[in-house]
Short mmCIF file of C-alpha atoms and ligand atoms in Angstrom, two decimals:
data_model
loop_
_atom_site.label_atom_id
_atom_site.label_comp_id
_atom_site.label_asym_id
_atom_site.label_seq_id
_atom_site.Cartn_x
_atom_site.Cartn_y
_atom_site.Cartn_z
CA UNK A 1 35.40 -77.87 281.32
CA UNK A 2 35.66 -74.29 280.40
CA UNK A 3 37.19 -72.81 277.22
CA UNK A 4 40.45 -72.21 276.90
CA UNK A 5 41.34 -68.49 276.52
CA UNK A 6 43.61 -67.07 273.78
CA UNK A 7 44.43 -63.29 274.16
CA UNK A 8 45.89 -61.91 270.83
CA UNK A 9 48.05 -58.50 271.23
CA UNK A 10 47.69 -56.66 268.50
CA UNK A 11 44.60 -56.26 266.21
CA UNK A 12 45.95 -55.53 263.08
CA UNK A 13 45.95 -57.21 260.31
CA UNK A 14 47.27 -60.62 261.11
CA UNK A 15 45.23 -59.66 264.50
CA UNK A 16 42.15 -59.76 262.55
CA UNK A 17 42.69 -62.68 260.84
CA UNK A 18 44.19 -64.81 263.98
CA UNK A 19 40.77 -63.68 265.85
CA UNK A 20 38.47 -65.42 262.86
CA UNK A 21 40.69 -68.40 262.63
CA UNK A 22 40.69 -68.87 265.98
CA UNK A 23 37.25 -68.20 265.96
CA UNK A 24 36.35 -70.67 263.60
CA UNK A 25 38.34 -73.49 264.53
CA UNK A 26 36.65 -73.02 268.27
CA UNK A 27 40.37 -73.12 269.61
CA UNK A 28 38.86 -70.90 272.49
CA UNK A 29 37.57 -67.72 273.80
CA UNK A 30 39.31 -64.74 272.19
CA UNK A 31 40.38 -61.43 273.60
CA UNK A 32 41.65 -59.07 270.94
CA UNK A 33 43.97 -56.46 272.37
CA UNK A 34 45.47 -53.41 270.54
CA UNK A 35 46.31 -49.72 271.87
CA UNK A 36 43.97 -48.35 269.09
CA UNK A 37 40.62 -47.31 271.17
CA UNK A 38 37.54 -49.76 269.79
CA UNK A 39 39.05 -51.37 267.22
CA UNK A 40 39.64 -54.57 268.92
CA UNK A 41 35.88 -54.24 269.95
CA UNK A 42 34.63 -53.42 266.60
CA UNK A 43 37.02 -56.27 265.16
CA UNK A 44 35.69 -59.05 267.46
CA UNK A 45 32.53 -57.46 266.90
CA UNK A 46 32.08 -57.77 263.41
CA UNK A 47 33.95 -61.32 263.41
CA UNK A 48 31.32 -62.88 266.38
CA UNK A 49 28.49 -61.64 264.24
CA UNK A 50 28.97 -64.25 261.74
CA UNK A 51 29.71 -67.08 264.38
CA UNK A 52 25.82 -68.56 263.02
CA UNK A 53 27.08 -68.13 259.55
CA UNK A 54 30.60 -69.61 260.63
CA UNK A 55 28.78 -71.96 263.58
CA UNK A 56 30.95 -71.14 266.39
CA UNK A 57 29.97 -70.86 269.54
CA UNK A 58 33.19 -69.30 271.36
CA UNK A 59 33.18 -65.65 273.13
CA UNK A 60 34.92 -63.01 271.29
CA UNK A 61 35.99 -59.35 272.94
CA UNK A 62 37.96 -56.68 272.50
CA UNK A 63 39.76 -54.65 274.72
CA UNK A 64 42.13 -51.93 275.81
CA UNK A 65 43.01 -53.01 278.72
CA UNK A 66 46.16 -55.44 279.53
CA UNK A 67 43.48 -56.65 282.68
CA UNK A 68 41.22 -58.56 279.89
CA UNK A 69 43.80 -60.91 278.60
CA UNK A 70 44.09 -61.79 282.43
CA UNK A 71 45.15 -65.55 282.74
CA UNK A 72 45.19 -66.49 279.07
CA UNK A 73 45.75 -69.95 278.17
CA UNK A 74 47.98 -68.72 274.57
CA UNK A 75 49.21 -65.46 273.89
CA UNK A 76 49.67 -64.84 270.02
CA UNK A 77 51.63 -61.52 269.76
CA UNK A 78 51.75 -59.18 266.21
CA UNK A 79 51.67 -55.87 268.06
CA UNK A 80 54.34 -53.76 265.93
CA UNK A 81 54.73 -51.98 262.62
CA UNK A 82 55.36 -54.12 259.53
CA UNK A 83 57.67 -53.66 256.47
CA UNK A 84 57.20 -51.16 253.79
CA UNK A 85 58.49 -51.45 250.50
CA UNK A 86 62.63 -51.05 250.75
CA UNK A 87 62.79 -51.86 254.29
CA UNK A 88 64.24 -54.94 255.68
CA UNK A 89 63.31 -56.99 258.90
CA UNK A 90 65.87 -55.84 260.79
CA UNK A 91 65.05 -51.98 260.20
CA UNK A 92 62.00 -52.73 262.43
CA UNK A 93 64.14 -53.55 265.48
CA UNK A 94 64.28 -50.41 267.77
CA UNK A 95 60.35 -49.10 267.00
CA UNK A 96 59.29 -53.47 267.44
CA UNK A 97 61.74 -53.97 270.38
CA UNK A 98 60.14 -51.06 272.37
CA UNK A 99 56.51 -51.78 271.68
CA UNK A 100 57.63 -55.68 272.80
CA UNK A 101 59.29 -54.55 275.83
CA UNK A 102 55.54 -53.02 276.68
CA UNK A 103 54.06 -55.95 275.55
CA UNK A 104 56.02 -58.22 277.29
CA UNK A 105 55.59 -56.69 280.66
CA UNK A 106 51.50 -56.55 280.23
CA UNK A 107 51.57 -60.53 279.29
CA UNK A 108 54.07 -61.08 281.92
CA UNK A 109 51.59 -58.83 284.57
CA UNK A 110 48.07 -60.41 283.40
CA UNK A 111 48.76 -64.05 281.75
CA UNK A 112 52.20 -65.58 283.81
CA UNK A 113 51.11 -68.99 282.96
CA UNK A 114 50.46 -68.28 278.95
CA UNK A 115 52.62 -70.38 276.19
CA UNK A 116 52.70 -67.46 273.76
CA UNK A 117 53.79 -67.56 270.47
CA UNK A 118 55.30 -64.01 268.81
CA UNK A 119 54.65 -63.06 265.59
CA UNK A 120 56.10 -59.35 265.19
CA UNK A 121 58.90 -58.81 263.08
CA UNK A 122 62.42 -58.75 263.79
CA UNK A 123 61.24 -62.37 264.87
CA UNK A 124 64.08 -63.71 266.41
CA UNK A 125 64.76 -61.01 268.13
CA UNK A 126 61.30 -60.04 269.68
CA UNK A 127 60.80 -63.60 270.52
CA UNK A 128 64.14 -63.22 272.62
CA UNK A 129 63.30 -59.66 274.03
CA UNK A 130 59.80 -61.29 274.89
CA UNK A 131 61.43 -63.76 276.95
CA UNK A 132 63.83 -61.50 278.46
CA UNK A 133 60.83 -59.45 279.77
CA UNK A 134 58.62 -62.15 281.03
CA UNK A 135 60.85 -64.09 282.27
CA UNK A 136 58.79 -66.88 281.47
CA UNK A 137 60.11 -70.69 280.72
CA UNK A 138 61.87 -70.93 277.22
CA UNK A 139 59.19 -73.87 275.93
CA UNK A 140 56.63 -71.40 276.76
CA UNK A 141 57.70 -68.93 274.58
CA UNK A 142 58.59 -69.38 270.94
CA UNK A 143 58.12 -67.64 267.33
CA UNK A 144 56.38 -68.28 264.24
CA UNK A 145 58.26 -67.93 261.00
CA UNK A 146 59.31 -70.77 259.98
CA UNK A 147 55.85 -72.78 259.22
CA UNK A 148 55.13 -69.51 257.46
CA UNK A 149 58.19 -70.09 255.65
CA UNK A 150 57.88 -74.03 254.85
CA UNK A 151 54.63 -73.21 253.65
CA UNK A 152 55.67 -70.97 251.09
CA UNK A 153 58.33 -73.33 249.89
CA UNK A 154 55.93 -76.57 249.74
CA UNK A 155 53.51 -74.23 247.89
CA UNK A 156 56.09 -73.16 245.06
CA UNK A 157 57.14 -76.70 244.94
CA UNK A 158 53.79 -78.09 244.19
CA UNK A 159 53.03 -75.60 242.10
CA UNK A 160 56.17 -76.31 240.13
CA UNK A 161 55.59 -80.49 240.30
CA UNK A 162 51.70 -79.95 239.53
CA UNK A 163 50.55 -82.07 242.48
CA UNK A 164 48.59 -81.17 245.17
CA UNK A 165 50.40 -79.56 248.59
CA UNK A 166 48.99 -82.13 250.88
CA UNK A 167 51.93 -84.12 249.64
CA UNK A 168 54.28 -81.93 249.64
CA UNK A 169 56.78 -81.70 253.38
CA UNK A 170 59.24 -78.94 252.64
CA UNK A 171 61.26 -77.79 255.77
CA UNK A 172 63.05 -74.19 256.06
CA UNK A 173 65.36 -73.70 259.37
CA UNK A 174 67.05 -70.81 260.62
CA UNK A 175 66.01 -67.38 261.03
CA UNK A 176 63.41 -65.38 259.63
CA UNK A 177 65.16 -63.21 257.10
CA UNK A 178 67.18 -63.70 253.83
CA UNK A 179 69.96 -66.08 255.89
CA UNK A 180 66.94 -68.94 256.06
CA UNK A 181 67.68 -72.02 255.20
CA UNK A 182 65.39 -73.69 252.55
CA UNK A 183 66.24 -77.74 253.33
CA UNK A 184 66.45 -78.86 249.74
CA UNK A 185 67.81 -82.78 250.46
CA UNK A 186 64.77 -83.19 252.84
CA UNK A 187 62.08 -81.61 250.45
CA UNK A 188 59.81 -84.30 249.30
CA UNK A 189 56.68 -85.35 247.96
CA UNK A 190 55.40 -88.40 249.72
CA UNK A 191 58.76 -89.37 250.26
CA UNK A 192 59.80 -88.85 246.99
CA UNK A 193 62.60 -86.53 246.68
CA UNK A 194 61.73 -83.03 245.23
CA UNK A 195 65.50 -83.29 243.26
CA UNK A 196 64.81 -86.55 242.08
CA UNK A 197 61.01 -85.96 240.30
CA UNK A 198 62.59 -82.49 239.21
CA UNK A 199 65.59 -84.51 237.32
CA UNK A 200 62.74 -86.80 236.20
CA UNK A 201 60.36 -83.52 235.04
CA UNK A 202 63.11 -82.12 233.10
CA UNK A 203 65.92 -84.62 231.90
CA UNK A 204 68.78 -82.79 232.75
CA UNK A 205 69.89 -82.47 236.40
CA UNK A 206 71.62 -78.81 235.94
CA UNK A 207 68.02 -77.35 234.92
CA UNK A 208 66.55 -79.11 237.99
CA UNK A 209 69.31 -77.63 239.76
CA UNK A 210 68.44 -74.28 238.68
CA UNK A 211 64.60 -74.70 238.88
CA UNK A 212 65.01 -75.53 242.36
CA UNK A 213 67.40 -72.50 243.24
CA UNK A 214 64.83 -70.39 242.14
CA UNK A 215 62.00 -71.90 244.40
CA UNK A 216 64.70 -71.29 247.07
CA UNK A 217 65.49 -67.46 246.22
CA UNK A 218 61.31 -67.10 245.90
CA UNK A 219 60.98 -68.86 249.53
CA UNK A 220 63.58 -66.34 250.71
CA UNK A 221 62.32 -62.94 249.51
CA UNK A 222 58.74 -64.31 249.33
CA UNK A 223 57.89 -62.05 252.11
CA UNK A 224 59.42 -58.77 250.15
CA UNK A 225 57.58 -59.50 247.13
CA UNK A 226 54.37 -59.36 248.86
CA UNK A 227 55.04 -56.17 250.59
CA UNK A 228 56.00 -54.73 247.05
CA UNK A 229 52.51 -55.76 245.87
CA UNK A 230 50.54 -54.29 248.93
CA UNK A 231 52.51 -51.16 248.68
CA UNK A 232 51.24 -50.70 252.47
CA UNK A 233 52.10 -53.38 254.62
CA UNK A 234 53.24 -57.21 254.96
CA UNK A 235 51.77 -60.45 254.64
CA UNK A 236 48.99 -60.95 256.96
CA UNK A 237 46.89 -64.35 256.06
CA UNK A 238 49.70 -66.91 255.50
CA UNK A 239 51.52 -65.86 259.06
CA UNK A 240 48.36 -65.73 260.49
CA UNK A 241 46.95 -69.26 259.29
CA UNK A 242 50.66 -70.32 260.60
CA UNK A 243 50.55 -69.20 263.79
CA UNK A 244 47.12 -70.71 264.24
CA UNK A 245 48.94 -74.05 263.27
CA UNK A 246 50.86 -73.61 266.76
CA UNK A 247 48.47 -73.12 268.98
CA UNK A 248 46.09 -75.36 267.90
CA UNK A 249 48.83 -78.28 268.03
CA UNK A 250 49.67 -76.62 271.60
CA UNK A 251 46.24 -76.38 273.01
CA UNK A 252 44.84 -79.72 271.12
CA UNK A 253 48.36 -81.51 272.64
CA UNK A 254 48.24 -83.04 268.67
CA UNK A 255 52.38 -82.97 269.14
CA UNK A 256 52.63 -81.72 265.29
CA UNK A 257 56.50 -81.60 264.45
CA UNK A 258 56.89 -77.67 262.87
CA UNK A 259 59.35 -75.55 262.14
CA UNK A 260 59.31 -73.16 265.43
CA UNK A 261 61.40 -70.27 266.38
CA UNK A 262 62.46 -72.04 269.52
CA UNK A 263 65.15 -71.51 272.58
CA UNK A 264 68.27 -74.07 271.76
CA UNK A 265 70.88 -75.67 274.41
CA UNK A 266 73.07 -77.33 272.62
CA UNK A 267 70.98 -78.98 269.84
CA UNK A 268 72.54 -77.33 266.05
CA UNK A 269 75.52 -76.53 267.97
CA UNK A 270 73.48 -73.72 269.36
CA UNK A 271 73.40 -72.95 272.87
CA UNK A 272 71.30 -69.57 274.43
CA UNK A 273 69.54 -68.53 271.01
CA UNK A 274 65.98 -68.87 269.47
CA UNK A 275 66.76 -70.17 266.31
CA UNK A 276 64.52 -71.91 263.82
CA UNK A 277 64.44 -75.49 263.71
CA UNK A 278 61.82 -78.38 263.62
CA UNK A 279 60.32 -79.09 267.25
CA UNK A 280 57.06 -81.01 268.54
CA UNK A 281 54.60 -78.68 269.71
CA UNK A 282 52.15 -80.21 272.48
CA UNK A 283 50.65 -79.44 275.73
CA UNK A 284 53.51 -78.29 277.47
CA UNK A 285 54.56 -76.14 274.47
CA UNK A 286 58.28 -76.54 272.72
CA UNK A 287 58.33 -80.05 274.14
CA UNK A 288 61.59 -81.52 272.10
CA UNK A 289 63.99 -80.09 269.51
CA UNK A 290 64.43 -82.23 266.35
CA UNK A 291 68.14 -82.45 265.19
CA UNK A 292 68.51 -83.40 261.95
CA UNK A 293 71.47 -84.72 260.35
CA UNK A 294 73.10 -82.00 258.08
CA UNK A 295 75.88 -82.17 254.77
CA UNK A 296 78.64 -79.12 255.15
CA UNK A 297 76.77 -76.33 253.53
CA UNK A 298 73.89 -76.97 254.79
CA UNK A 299 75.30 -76.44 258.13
CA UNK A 300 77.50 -73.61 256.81
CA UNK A 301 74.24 -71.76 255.87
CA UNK A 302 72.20 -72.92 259.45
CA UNK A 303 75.75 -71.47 260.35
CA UNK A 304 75.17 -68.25 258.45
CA UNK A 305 71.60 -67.66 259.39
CA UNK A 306 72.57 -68.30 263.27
CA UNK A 307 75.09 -65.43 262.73
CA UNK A 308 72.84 -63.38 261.57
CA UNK A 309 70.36 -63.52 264.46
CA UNK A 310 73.20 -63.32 267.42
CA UNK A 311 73.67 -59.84 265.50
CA UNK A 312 70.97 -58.88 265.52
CA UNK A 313 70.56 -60.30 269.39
CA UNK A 314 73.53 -57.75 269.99
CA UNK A 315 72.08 -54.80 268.09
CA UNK A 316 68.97 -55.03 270.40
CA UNK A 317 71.41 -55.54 273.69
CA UNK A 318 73.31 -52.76 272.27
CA UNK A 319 70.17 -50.22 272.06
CA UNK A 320 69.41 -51.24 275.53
CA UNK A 321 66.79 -53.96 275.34
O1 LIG B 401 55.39 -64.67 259.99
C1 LIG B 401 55.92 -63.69 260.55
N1 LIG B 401 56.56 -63.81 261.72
C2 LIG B 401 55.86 -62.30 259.91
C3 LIG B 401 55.49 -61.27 260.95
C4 LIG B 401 54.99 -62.25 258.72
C5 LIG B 401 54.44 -61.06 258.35
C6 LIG B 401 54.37 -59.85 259.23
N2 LIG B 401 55.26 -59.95 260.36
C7 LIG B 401 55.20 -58.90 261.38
O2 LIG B 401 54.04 -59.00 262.20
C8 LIG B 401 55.17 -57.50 260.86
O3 LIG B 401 56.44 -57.11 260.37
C9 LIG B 401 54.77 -56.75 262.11
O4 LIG B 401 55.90 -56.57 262.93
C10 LIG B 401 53.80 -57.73 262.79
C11 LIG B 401 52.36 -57.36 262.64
O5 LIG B 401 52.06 -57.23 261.30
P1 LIG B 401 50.60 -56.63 260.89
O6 LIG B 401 50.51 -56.67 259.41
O7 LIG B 401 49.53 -57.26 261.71
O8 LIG B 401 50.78 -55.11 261.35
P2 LIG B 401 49.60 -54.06 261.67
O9 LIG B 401 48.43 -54.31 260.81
O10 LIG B 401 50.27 -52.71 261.67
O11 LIG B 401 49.19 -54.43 263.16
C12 LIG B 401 50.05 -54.18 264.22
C13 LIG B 401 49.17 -53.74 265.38
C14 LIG B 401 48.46 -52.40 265.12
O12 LIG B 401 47.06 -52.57 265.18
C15 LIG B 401 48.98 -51.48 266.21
O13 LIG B 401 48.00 -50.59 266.72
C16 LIG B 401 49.38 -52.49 267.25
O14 LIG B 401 49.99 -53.54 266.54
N3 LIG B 401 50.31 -51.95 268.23
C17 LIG B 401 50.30 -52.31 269.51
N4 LIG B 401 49.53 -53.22 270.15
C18 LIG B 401 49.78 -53.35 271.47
N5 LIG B 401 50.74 -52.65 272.15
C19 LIG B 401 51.49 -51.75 271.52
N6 LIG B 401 52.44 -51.03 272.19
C20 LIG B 401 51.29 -51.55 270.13
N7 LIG B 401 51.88 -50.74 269.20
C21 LIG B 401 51.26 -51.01 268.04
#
């Protein structure tokens, strides 16, 4: 049976790092694509030169050329310009939503049968435009944020609990900006509530209260207060590592239930938006949407955070996208 082929647009920085994962992990035969002349190929290059080291045998390329990614099995998209300190998401949207418009149309051109999974920033919105563009079924296309997100939260949390993250299931819904929606009530370590060993940690269930609001706020701005340590761009190995996380469930059909920027009709009282909110990834991508039962503010802040993307959804369909 021949290797699966994963074409990843956009060799940048989380391109880089989604070629080696993939790499390593064998998920498939990678073609790097980016507009910037040899640096795919010196990328792919330099990352299939270690595959003895590494002990993968899967093909790695670079290219130019939308023909390459031709009939790609998963399409991982980061082609746009990240964040810089002081600049939000949403400031990305016309300069993102152009280069995804391009984007779109060379998947759509070369790889029609592709579940592809977008990465570039606004993320709601370019996983919408994406769609738009391609045309392509909404459980083949979907966005990766919030695994990205739930991993930073379980990782504070453990941190904060001293035990290890394997334990630790931490959701965050909604979209990929400050609006998300950390999922406190569900947070758990092996079951245990997070609330209820933080009351136990500290005594007193006001500081718990508070200890947890921080780990919240940190989840929410996590992604500012790397770009204010890099000074130049965003995070590239935790999105990266996330994204891998979907396709691998996707092409392995391992029907892992994660956090995915998916299309909704109906479920969260959402009907005609990509939205983030738990959903089992398998073979035939965004397979089923997990509704969850919420209390009122959590489902005034889902709320909230929905708002916020349909605004955004506008802004784009007001620039012309
Ligand atoms: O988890 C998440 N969803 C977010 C995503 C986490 C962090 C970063 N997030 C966003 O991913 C970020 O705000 C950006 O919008 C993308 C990519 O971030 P990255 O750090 O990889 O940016 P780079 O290093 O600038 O890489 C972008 C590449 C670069 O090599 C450009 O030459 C290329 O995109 N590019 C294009 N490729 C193809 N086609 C076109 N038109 C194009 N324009 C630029």
């Amino acid at each position: 049976m021949a290797r699966k082929k994963i074409a990843l647009i956009g060799g940048g920085q989380i391109g880089g790092v989604l070629a080696q994962l993939a790499a390593q992990k064998e998920l498939g035969d990678i073609i790097l694509f980016d507009i910037v002349e040899d640096m795919p190929q010196g990328k792919t290059l330099d990352i299939a030169e270690a595959s003895r080291v590494d002990g993968f045998d899967v093909k790695l390329n670079g290219t130019n050329s939308y023909e390459d990614i031709k009939d790609a099995d998963v399409v991982i998209v980061t082609a746009g310009l990240p964040r810089k300190p002081g600049m939000s998401r949403d400031d990305l949207l016309t300069t993102n939503a152009k280069i995804m418009k391009s984007v779109a149309e060379g998947v759509r051109d070369n790889a029609p049968n592709a579940f592809c999974i977008i990465i570039s920033n606004p993320l709601d919105a370019m996983v919408t435009l994406f769609q738009k563009v391609t045309g392509f079924p909404h459980e083949k296309v979907m966005g990766q944020a919030g695994v990205l997100d739930s991993s930073r939260f379980s990782t504070f949390i453990a941190w904060e609990l001293g035990v290890s993250v394997k334990d630790v299931n931490a959701m965050v819904l909604g979209g990929h900006g400050d609006t998300m929606v950390p999922l406190v009530r569900y947070a758990n370590v092996n079951g245990v509530p997070v609330m209820e060993m933080l009351e136990r940690k500290y005594g007193d269930t006001n500081i718990a209260k508070e200890v947890m609001d921080a780990m919240v706020q940190r989840t929410k701005l996590a992604g500012g207060e790397v770009v204010k340590l890099l000074k130049t761009g965003s995070a590239f190995y935790s999105p990266a590592s996330s994204a891998i996380a979907m396709a691998k469930s996707i092409l392995r059909d391992e029907k892992r239930v994660l956090p995915t920027c998916a299309y909704l009709k109906g479920e969260f009282n959402v009907d005609g938006y990509y939205v983030g909110v738990p959903a089992v990834l398998g073979e035939n991508g965004v397979e089923r949407i997990i509704e969850l039962s919420l209390n009122a503010e959590e489902q005034s802040q889902l709320d909230n955070s929905i708002t916020a993307v349909k605004g955004l959804v506008v802004d784009m369909d007001r620039l012309g996208f």
